[in-house]
mmCIF file of C-alpha atoms in Angstrom:
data_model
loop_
_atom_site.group_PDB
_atom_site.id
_atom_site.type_symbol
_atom_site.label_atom_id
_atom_site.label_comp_id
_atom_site.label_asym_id
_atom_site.label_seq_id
_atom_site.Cartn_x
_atom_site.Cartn_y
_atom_site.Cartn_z
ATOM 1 C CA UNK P 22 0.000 0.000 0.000
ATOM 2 C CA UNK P 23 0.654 3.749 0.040
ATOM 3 C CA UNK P 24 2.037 3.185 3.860
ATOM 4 C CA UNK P 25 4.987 6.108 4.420
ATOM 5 C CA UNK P 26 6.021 8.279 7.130
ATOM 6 C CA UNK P 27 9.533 9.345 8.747
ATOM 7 C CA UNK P 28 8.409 10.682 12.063
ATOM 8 C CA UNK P 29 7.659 8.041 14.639
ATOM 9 C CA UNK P 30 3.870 8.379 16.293
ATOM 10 C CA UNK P 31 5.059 11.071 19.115
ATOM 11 C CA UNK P 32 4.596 15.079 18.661
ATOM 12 C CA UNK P 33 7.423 16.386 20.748
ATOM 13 C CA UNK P 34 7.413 20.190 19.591
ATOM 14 C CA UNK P 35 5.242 22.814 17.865
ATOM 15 C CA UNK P 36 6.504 25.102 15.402
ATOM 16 C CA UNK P 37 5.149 28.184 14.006
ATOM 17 C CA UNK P 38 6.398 31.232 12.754
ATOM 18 C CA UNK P 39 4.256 34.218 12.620
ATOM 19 C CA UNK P 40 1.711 35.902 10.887
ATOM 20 C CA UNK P 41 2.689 34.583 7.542
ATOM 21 C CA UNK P 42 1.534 31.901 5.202
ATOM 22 C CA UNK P 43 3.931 28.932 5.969
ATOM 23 C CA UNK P 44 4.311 25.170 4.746
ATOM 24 C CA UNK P 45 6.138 22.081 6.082
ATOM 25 C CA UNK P 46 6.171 18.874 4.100
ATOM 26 C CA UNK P 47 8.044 15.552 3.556
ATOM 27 C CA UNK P 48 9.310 13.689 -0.061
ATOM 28 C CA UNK P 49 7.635 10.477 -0.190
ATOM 29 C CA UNK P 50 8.561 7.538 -2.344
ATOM 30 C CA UNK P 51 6.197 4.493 -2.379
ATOM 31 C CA UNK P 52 7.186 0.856 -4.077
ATOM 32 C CA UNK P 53 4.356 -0.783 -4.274
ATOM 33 C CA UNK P 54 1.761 1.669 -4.228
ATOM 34 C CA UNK P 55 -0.726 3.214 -7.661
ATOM 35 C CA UNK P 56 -2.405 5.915 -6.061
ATOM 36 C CA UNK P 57 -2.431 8.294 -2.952
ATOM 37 C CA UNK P 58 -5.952 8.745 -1.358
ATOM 38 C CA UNK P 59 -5.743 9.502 2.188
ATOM 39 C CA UNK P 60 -2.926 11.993 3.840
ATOM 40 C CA UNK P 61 -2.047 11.523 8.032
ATOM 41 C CA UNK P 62 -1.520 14.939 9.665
ATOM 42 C CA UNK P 63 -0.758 15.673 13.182
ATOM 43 C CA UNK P 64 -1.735 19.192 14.321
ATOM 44 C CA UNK P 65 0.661 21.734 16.889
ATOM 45 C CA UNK P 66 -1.141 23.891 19.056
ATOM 46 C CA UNK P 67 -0.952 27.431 19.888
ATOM 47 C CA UNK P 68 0.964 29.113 22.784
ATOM 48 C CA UNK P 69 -1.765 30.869 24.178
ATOM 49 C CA UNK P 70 -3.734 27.443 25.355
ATOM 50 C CA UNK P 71 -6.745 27.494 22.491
ATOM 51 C CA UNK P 72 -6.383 25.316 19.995
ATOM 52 C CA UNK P 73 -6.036 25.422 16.204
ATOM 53 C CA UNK P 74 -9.577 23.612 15.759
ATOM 54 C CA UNK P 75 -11.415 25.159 12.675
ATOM 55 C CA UNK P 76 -8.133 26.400 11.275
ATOM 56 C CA UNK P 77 -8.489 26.094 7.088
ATOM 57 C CA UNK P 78 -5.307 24.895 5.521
ATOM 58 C CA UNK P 79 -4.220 22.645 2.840
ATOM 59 C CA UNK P 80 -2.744 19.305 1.867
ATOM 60 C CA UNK P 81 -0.585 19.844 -1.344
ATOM 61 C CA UNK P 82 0.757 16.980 -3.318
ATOM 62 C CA UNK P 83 3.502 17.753 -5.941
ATOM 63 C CA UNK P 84 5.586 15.346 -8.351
ATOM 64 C CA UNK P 85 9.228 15.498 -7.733
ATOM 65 C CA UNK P 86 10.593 15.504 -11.079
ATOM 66 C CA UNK P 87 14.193 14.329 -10.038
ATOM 67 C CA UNK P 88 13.712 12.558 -7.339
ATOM 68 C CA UNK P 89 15.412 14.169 -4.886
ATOM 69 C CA UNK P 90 13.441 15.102 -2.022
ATOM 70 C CA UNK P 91 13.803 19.188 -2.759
ATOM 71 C CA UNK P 92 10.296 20.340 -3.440
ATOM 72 C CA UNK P 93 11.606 23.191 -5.051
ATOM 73 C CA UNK P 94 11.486 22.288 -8.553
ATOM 74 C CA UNK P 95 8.607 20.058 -7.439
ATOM 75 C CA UNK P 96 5.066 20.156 -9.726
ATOM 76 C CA UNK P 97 1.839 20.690 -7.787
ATOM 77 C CA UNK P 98 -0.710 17.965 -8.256
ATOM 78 C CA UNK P 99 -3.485 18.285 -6.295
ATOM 79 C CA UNK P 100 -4.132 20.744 -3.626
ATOM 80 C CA UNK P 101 -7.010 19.968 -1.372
ATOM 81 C CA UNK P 102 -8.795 22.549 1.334
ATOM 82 C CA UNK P 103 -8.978 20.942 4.901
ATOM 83 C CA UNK P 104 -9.686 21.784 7.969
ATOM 84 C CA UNK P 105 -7.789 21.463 11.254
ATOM 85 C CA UNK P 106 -8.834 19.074 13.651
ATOM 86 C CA UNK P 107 -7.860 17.405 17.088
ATOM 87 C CA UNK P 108 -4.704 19.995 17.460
ATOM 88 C CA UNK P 109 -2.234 19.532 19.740
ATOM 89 C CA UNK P 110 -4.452 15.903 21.137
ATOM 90 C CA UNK P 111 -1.251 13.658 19.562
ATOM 91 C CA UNK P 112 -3.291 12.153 17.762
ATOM 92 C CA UNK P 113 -2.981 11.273 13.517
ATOM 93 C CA UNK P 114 -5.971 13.098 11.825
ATOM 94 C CA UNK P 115 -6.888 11.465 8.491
ATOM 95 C CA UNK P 116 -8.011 13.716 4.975
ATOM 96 C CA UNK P 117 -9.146 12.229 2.184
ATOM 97 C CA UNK P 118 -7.637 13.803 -0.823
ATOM 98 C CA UNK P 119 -7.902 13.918 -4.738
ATOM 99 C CA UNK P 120 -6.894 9.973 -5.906
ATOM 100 C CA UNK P 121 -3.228 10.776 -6.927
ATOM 101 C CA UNK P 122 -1.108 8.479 -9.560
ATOM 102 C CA UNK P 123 2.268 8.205 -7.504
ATOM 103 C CA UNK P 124 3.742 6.221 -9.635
ATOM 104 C CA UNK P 125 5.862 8.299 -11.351
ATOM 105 C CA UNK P 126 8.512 8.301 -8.249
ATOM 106 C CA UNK P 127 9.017 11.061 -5.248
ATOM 107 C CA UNK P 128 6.345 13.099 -3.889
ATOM 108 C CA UNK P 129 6.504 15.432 -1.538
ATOM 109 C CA UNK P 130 4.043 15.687 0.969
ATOM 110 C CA UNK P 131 3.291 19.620 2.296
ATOM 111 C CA UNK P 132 0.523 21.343 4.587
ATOM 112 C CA UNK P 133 0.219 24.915 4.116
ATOM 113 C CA UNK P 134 -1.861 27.393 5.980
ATOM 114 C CA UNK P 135 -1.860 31.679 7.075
ATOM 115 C CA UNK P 136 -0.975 31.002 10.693
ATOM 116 C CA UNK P 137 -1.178 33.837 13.384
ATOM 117 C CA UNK P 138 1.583 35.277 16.031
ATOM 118 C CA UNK P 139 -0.260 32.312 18.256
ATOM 119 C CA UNK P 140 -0.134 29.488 16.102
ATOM 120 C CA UNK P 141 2.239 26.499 16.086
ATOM 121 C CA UNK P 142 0.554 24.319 13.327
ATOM 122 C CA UNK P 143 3.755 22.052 12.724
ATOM 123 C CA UNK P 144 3.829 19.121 14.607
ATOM 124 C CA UNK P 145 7.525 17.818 14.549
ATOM 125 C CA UNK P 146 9.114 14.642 15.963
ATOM 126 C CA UNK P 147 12.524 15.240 17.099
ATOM 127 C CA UNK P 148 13.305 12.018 19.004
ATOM 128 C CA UNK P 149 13.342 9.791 16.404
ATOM 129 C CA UNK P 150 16.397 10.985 14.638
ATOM 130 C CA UNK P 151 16.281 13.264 11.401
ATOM 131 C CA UNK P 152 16.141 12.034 8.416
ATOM 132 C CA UNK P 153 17.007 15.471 6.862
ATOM 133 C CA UNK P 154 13.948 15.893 4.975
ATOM 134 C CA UNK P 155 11.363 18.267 6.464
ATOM 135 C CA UNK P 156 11.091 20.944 4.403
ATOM 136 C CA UNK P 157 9.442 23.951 6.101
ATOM 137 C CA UNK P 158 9.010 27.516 3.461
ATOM 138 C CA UNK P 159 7.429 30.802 4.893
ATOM 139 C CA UNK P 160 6.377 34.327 3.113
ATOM 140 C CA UNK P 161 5.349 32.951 -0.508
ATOM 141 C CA UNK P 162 1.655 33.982 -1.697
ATOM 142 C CA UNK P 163 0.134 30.701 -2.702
ATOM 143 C CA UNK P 164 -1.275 28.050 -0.290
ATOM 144 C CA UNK P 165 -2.003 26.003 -3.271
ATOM 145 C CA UNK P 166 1.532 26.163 -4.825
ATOM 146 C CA UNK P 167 3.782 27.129 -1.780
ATOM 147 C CA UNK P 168 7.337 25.881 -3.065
ATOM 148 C CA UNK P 169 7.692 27.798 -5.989
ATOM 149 C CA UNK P 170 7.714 31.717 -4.596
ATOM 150 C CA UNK P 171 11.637 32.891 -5.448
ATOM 151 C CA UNK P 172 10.984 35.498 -2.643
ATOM 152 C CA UNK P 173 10.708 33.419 0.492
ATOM 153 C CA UNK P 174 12.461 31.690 2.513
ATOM 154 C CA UNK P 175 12.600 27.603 1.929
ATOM 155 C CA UNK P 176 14.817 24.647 3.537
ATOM 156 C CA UNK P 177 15.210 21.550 5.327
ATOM 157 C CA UNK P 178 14.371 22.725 9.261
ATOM 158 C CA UNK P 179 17.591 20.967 10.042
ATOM 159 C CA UNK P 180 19.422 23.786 8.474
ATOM 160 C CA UNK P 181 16.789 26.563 9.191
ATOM 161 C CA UNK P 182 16.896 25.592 12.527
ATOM 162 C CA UNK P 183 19.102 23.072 13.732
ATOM 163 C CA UNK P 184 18.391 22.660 17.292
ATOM 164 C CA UNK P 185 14.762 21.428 15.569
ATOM 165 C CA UNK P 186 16.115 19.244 13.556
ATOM 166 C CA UNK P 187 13.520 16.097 13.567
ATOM 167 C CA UNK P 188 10.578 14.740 11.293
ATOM 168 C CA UNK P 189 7.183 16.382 10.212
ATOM 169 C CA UNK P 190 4.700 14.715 11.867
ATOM 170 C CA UNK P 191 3.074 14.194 8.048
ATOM 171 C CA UNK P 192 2.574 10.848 6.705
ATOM 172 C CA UNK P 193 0.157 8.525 4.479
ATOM 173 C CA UNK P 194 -1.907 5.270 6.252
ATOM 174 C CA UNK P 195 -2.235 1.767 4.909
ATOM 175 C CA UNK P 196 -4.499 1.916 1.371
ATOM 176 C CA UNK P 197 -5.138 -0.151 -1.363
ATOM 177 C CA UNK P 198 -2.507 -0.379 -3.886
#
């Protein structure tokens, strides 16, 4: 199946970063697997105790051309509205997306949202050990397309940030092949 995920099942830290419109994803590769229906997220909270419940953001898919892991140069597929639920309860929230052909090699994985001063939406594992893949990108202009602004800022949160370094808490559940 379309089983994939780096982070183990434990949310250790939130991360936000402002009033901005920021994304964190994974590259995913899957060997035995046709098409990508169902995305695992787990949600961060907020630092002033409320929760991001009702929050809209997005689940982007896009084809990694090359293959290796930078979403940069990455082509959206689909990009499908959600909305945030069980935040901050450590718990995997499932979203049905648009049936995605994943054959072609890498995805990468990405949520996207306009988070506030408040908000910590990325849930990151940093216990596990890194695999040096979570991409986080802040201050482009489209939710549905957020790798490919040349005026913000985009890496691997090892590098960003490297007393974060650890694993989006972003991954796919068991489906049908």
């Amino acid at each position: 199946g379309c089983t994939f995920q780096w982070s183990d099942d434990d949310l250790e830290m939130n991360i936000g970063v402002g009033r901005i419109n920021s994304a964190w994803g994974v590259p995913m590769s899957f060997a035995v697997c046709d098409t990508l229906t169902t995305v695992i997220v787990q949600w961060g909270t907020t630092n002033d105790g409320s929760t991001l419940d009702g929050a809209d953001a997005y689940i982007v898919i896009s084809q990694d051309p090359n293959g290796d892991g930078d979403p940069l140069d990455a082509i959206v597929l689909p990009c499908t509205p959600v909305i945030v639920k069980n935040s901050a309860s450590g718990e995997w929230v499932s979203y049905e997306i648009t049936p995605t052909d994943v054959t072609a090699g890498t995805v990468h994985v990405s949520c996207s949202m306009l988070t506030t001063a408040v908000q910590f939406p990325m849930g990151l594992d940093n216990t596990s050990g890194s695999a040096e893949n979570s991409w986080t990108g802040f201050g482009f202009s489209d939710l549905c397309d957020p790798w490919s602004d040349a005026g913000a800022t985009y890496g691997v949160i090892d590098d960003l940030a490297p007393d974060l370094a650890g694993n989006w808490m972003i991954g796919t559940p068991p489906q049908q092949p």
